[in-house]
PDB file of C-alpha atoms in Angstrom:
ATOM      1  CA  MET P   1    -107.104  36.449 -64.771  1.00 53.00           C
ATOM      2  CA  MET P   2    -105.055  34.124 -63.922  1.00 64.00           C
ATOM      3  CA  ILE P   3    -102.072  35.875 -65.223  1.00 67.00           C
ATOM      4  CA  LYS P   4    -102.289  38.938 -63.546  1.00 61.00           C
ATOM      5  CA  GLN P   5    -102.375  36.873 -60.305  1.00 60.00           C
ATOM      6  CA  LEU P   6     -99.691  34.658 -60.966  1.00 53.00           C
ATOM      7  CA  VAL P   7     -97.707  37.714 -62.067  1.00 54.00           C
ATOM      8  CA  PHE P   8     -98.300  39.597 -58.689  1.00 52.00           C
ATOM      9  CA  LEU P   9     -97.391  36.452 -56.485  1.00 47.00           C
ATOM     10  CA  LEU P  10     -93.680  36.614 -58.935  1.00 49.00           C
ATOM     11  CA  LEU P  11     -93.681  40.437 -57.812  1.00 52.00           C
ATOM     12  CA  LEU P  12     -94.514  40.250 -53.755  1.00 47.00           C
ATOM     13  CA  LEU P  13     -91.342  36.589 -53.867  1.00 47.00           C
ATOM     14  CA  PRO P  14     -88.452  39.242 -53.738  1.00 50.00           C
ATOM     15  CA  PHE P  15     -90.131  41.030 -50.920  1.00 47.00           C
ATOM     16  CA  THR P  16     -91.543  37.743 -48.904  1.00 47.00           C
ATOM     17  CA  LEU P  17     -87.884  36.198 -49.396  1.00 51.00           C
ATOM     18  CA  ALA P  18     -86.711  39.423 -47.828  1.00 54.00           C
ATOM     19  CA  ILE P  19     -88.107  39.150 -44.256  1.00 68.00           C
ATOM     20  CA  VAL P  20     -85.127  38.484 -41.912  1.00 77.00           C
ATOM     21  CA  TRP P  21     -86.684  36.399 -39.464  1.00 80.00           C
ATOM     22  CA  ASN P  22     -85.589  37.703 -36.017  1.00 81.00           C
ATOM     23  CA  PRO P  23     -88.154  36.985 -33.786  1.00 88.00           C
ATOM     24  CA  THR P  24     -88.866  38.691 -30.731  1.00 91.00           C
ATOM     25  CA  ILE P  25     -88.235  37.125 -27.573  1.00 95.00           C
ATOM     26  CA  THR P  26     -91.192  36.672 -24.952  1.00 96.00           C
ATOM     27  CA  THR P  27     -88.812  34.667 -22.193  1.00 97.00           C
ATOM     28  CA  PRO P  28     -86.714  35.372 -20.589  1.00 98.00           C
ATOM     29  CA  ASN P  29     -87.407  38.846 -20.187  1.00 96.00           C
ATOM     30  CA  ALA P  30     -85.944  41.421 -17.441  1.00 96.00           C
ATOM     31  CA  ALA P  31     -87.863  39.657 -14.646  1.00 97.00           C
ATOM     32  CA  THR P  32     -86.804  36.431 -15.070  1.00 97.00           C
ATOM     33  CA  LYS P  33     -84.615  34.322 -12.635  1.00 97.00           C
ATOM     34  CA  TRP P  34     -82.639  31.754 -13.258  1.00 98.00           C
ATOM     35  CA  ARG P  35     -80.063  29.384 -11.886  1.00 98.00           C
ATOM     36  CA  ALA P  36     -76.880  28.161 -13.726  1.00 98.00           C
ATOM     37  CA  GLY P  37     -76.985  24.173 -14.619  1.00 97.00           C
ATOM     38  CA  GLN P  38     -80.632  23.776 -14.635  1.00 97.00           C
ATOM     39  CA  SER P  39     -83.034  23.333 -17.541  1.00 98.00           C
ATOM     40  CA  TYR P  40     -85.241  25.925 -18.939  1.00 98.00           C
ATOM     41  CA  THR P  41     -87.881  27.146 -22.198  1.00 98.00           C
ATOM     42  CA  VAL P  42     -86.487  29.828 -23.846  1.00 98.00           C
ATOM     43  CA  LYS P  43     -89.322  31.800 -26.227  1.00 97.00           C
ATOM     44  CA  TRP P  44     -90.596  33.560 -29.027  1.00 95.00           C
ATOM     45  CA  GLU P  45     -93.146  35.053 -31.268  1.00 93.00           C
ATOM     46  CA  THR P  46     -93.689  33.168 -34.181  1.00 92.00           C
ATOM     47  CA  THR P  47     -94.477  35.336 -36.669  1.00 88.00           C
ATOM     48  CA  VAL P  48     -91.685  38.986 -38.052  1.00 84.00           C
ATOM     49  CA  LEU P  49     -93.800  42.024 -39.480  1.00 82.00           C
ATOM     50  CA  GLY P  50     -97.056  39.729 -39.186  1.00 85.00           C
ATOM     51  CA  GLU P  51     -95.490  37.236 -41.827  1.00 87.00           C
ATOM     52  CA  GLU P  52     -95.609  33.653 -40.019  1.00 91.00           C
ATOM     53  CA  ILE P  53     -91.750  31.800 -39.989  1.00 90.00           C
ATOM     54  CA  PRO P  54     -92.216  29.788 -42.314  1.00 90.00           C
ATOM     55  CA  ASP P  55     -90.717  25.809 -42.553  1.00 92.00           C
ATOM     56  CA  GLY P  56     -87.613  25.147 -42.646  1.00 91.00           C
ATOM     57  CA  VAL P  57     -86.224  27.991 -41.210  1.00 90.00           C
ATOM     58  CA  LYS P  58     -83.356  26.458 -38.172  1.00 93.00           C
ATOM     59  CA  GLY P  59     -82.857  28.367 -35.302  1.00 93.00           C
ATOM     60  CA  THR P  60     -79.945  28.818 -32.972  1.00 95.00           C
ATOM     61  CA  ILE P  61     -79.789  29.903 -29.073  1.00 96.00           C
ATOM     62  CA  TYR P  62     -76.796  31.465 -28.122  1.00 96.00           C
ATOM     63  CA  LEU P  63     -76.550  33.169 -23.891  1.00 97.00           C
ATOM     64  CA  GLY P  64     -74.173  35.813 -23.728  1.00 96.00           C
ATOM     65  CA  TYR P  65     -74.137  38.889 -21.349  1.00 96.00           C
ATOM     66  CA  LEU P  66     -73.906  43.137 -21.198  1.00 95.00           C
ATOM     67  CA  GLU P  67     -71.246  44.978 -19.729  1.00 92.00           C
ATOM     68  CA  GLY P  68     -71.522  48.638 -18.904  1.00 87.00           C
ATOM     69  CA  ASP P  69     -71.975  50.995 -21.889  1.00 85.00           C
ATOM     70  CA  ASP P  70     -70.188  47.905 -23.920  1.00 83.00           C
ATOM     71  CA  TYR P  71     -71.424  46.879 -27.203  1.00 84.00           C
ATOM     72  CA  ASN P  72     -70.016  43.472 -27.274  1.00 89.00           C
ATOM     73  CA  GLU P  73     -72.874  40.877 -26.507  1.00 92.00           C
ATOM     74  CA  HIS P  74     -70.117  37.925 -25.013  1.00 94.00           C
ATOM     75  CA  LEU P  75     -72.607  35.317 -27.169  1.00 94.00           C
ATOM     76  CA  ASN P  76     -70.184  32.663 -25.176  1.00 96.00           C
ATOM     77  CA  TRP P  77     -72.736  29.859 -24.944  1.00 97.00           C
ATOM     78  CA  LYS P  78     -74.137  28.448 -27.676  1.00 97.00           C
ATOM     79  CA  LEU P  79     -77.471  26.182 -25.909  1.00 98.00           C
ATOM     80  CA  ALA P  80     -79.105  24.958 -29.134  1.00 98.00           C
ATOM     81  CA  SER P  81     -79.105  24.781 -33.196  1.00 97.00           C
ATOM     82  CA  ASN P  82     -80.961  23.107 -36.096  1.00 96.00           C
ATOM     83  CA  PHE P  83     -83.967  23.419 -34.808  1.00 96.00           C
ATOM     84  CA  ALA P  84     -87.351  25.270 -35.779  1.00 95.00           C
ATOM     85  CA  LEU P  85     -87.944  28.450 -35.461  1.00 94.00           C
ATOM     86  CA  ASN P  86     -91.231  28.110 -36.155  1.00 95.00           C
ATOM     87  CA  LYS P  87     -92.554  26.525 -32.829  1.00 96.00           C
ATOM     88  CA  GLY P  88     -91.865  29.507 -30.833  1.00 96.00           C
ATOM     89  CA  SER P  89     -89.672  27.651 -27.922  1.00 98.00           C
ATOM     90  CA  GLN P  90     -86.847  25.254 -27.287  1.00 98.00           C
ATOM     91  CA  ARG P  91     -85.425  24.011 -24.184  1.00 98.00           C
ATOM     92  CA  ILE P  92     -82.137  24.640 -22.774  1.00 98.00           C
ATOM     93  CA  THR P  93     -80.158  23.533 -20.171  1.00 98.00           C
ATOM     94  CA  LEU P  94     -77.561  26.555 -19.125  1.00 98.00           C
ATOM     95  CA  PRO P  95     -73.741  25.850 -18.657  1.00 97.00           C
ATOM     96  CA  SER P  96     -72.950  24.988 -14.290  1.00 97.00           C
ATOM     97  CA  ASP P  97     -69.967  27.092 -13.971  1.00 97.00           C
ATOM     98  CA  LEU P  98     -71.683  30.559 -14.789  1.00 97.00           C
ATOM     99  CA  PRO P  99     -71.435  33.343 -12.193  1.00 97.00           C
ATOM    100  CA  THR P 100     -73.794  35.043 -10.857  1.00 97.00           C
ATOM    101  CA  ARG P 101     -74.789  38.181 -13.213  1.00 96.00           C
ATOM    102  CA  ASN P 102     -77.650  40.623 -13.424  1.00 96.00           C
ATOM    103  CA  SER P 103     -77.079  41.154 -17.289  1.00 96.00           C
ATOM    104  CA  TYR P 104     -77.486  37.870 -19.032  1.00 97.00           C
ATOM    105  CA  ILE P 105     -79.022  37.517 -22.439  1.00 96.00           C
ATOM    106  CA  ILE P 106     -80.316  35.212 -24.621  1.00 97.00           C
ATOM    107  CA  VAL P 107     -79.963  35.867 -28.598  1.00 95.00           C
ATOM    108  CA  VAL P 108     -82.627  33.477 -30.751  1.00 94.00           C
ATOM    109  CA  MET P 109     -81.171  33.056 -34.546  1.00 89.00           C
ATOM    110  CA  GLY P 110     -82.412  33.057 -37.132  1.00 84.00           C
ATOM    111  CA  ASP P 111     -81.484  34.701 -40.624  1.00 72.00           C
ATOM    112  CA  SER P 112     -80.256  37.313 -38.092  1.00 72.00           C
ATOM    113  CA  GLY P 113     -80.676  37.458 -34.071  1.00 74.00           C
ATOM    114  CA  ASN P 114     -82.937  39.279 -31.949  1.00 83.00           C
ATOM    115  CA  ALA P 115     -81.444  39.486 -27.768  1.00 89.00           C
ATOM    116  CA  SER P 116     -83.319  38.737 -25.182  1.00 93.00           C
ATOM    117  CA  ALA P 117     -83.778  42.089 -22.610  1.00 92.00           C
ATOM    118  CA  LYS P 118     -81.276  41.564 -19.482  1.00 93.00           C
ATOM    119  CA  PHE P 119     -82.117  38.696 -16.591  1.00 95.00           C
ATOM    120  CA  ARG P 120     -80.391  37.293 -14.013  1.00 95.00           C
ATOM    121  CA  ILE P 121     -78.619  34.067 -13.483  1.00 95.00           C
ATOM    122  CA  SER P 122     -77.291  32.856 -10.039  1.00 95.00           C
ATOM    123  CA  ALA P 123     -74.237  30.378  -9.977  1.00 96.00           C
ATOM    124  CA  GLN P 124     -74.922  26.981  -9.191  1.00 92.00           C
ATOM    125  CA  ARG P 125     -75.245  26.512  -5.690  1.00 86.00           C
ATOM    126  CA  ALA P 126     -72.578  24.601  -3.930  1.00 74.00           C
TER     127      ALA P 126
END
């Protein structure tokens, strides 16, 4: 019986390793309004396809924006890196020189990336 279980687990191993860790972002969302130069918490789900993100998977957060029908995400700002992706949130500080735009996105990268809905960041107050 034990050998059958071991063989079964060994057969499942490649499928477990094949899961792409690109969690769904919950904050920011389309209703979010942030201000340049301020600190906020980015949040995401800690499961992907029903599987918990395992220990050891590190993440990176980028800020970008979309323009019109262009697919370029303009990921010009790395906001955080080398954090545990399974913790579900990360505090970030926005650059202070961002212009006001309604089409910013946050991308959380594990071994692949997932983008938030477009949201608004207002320029820093003078």
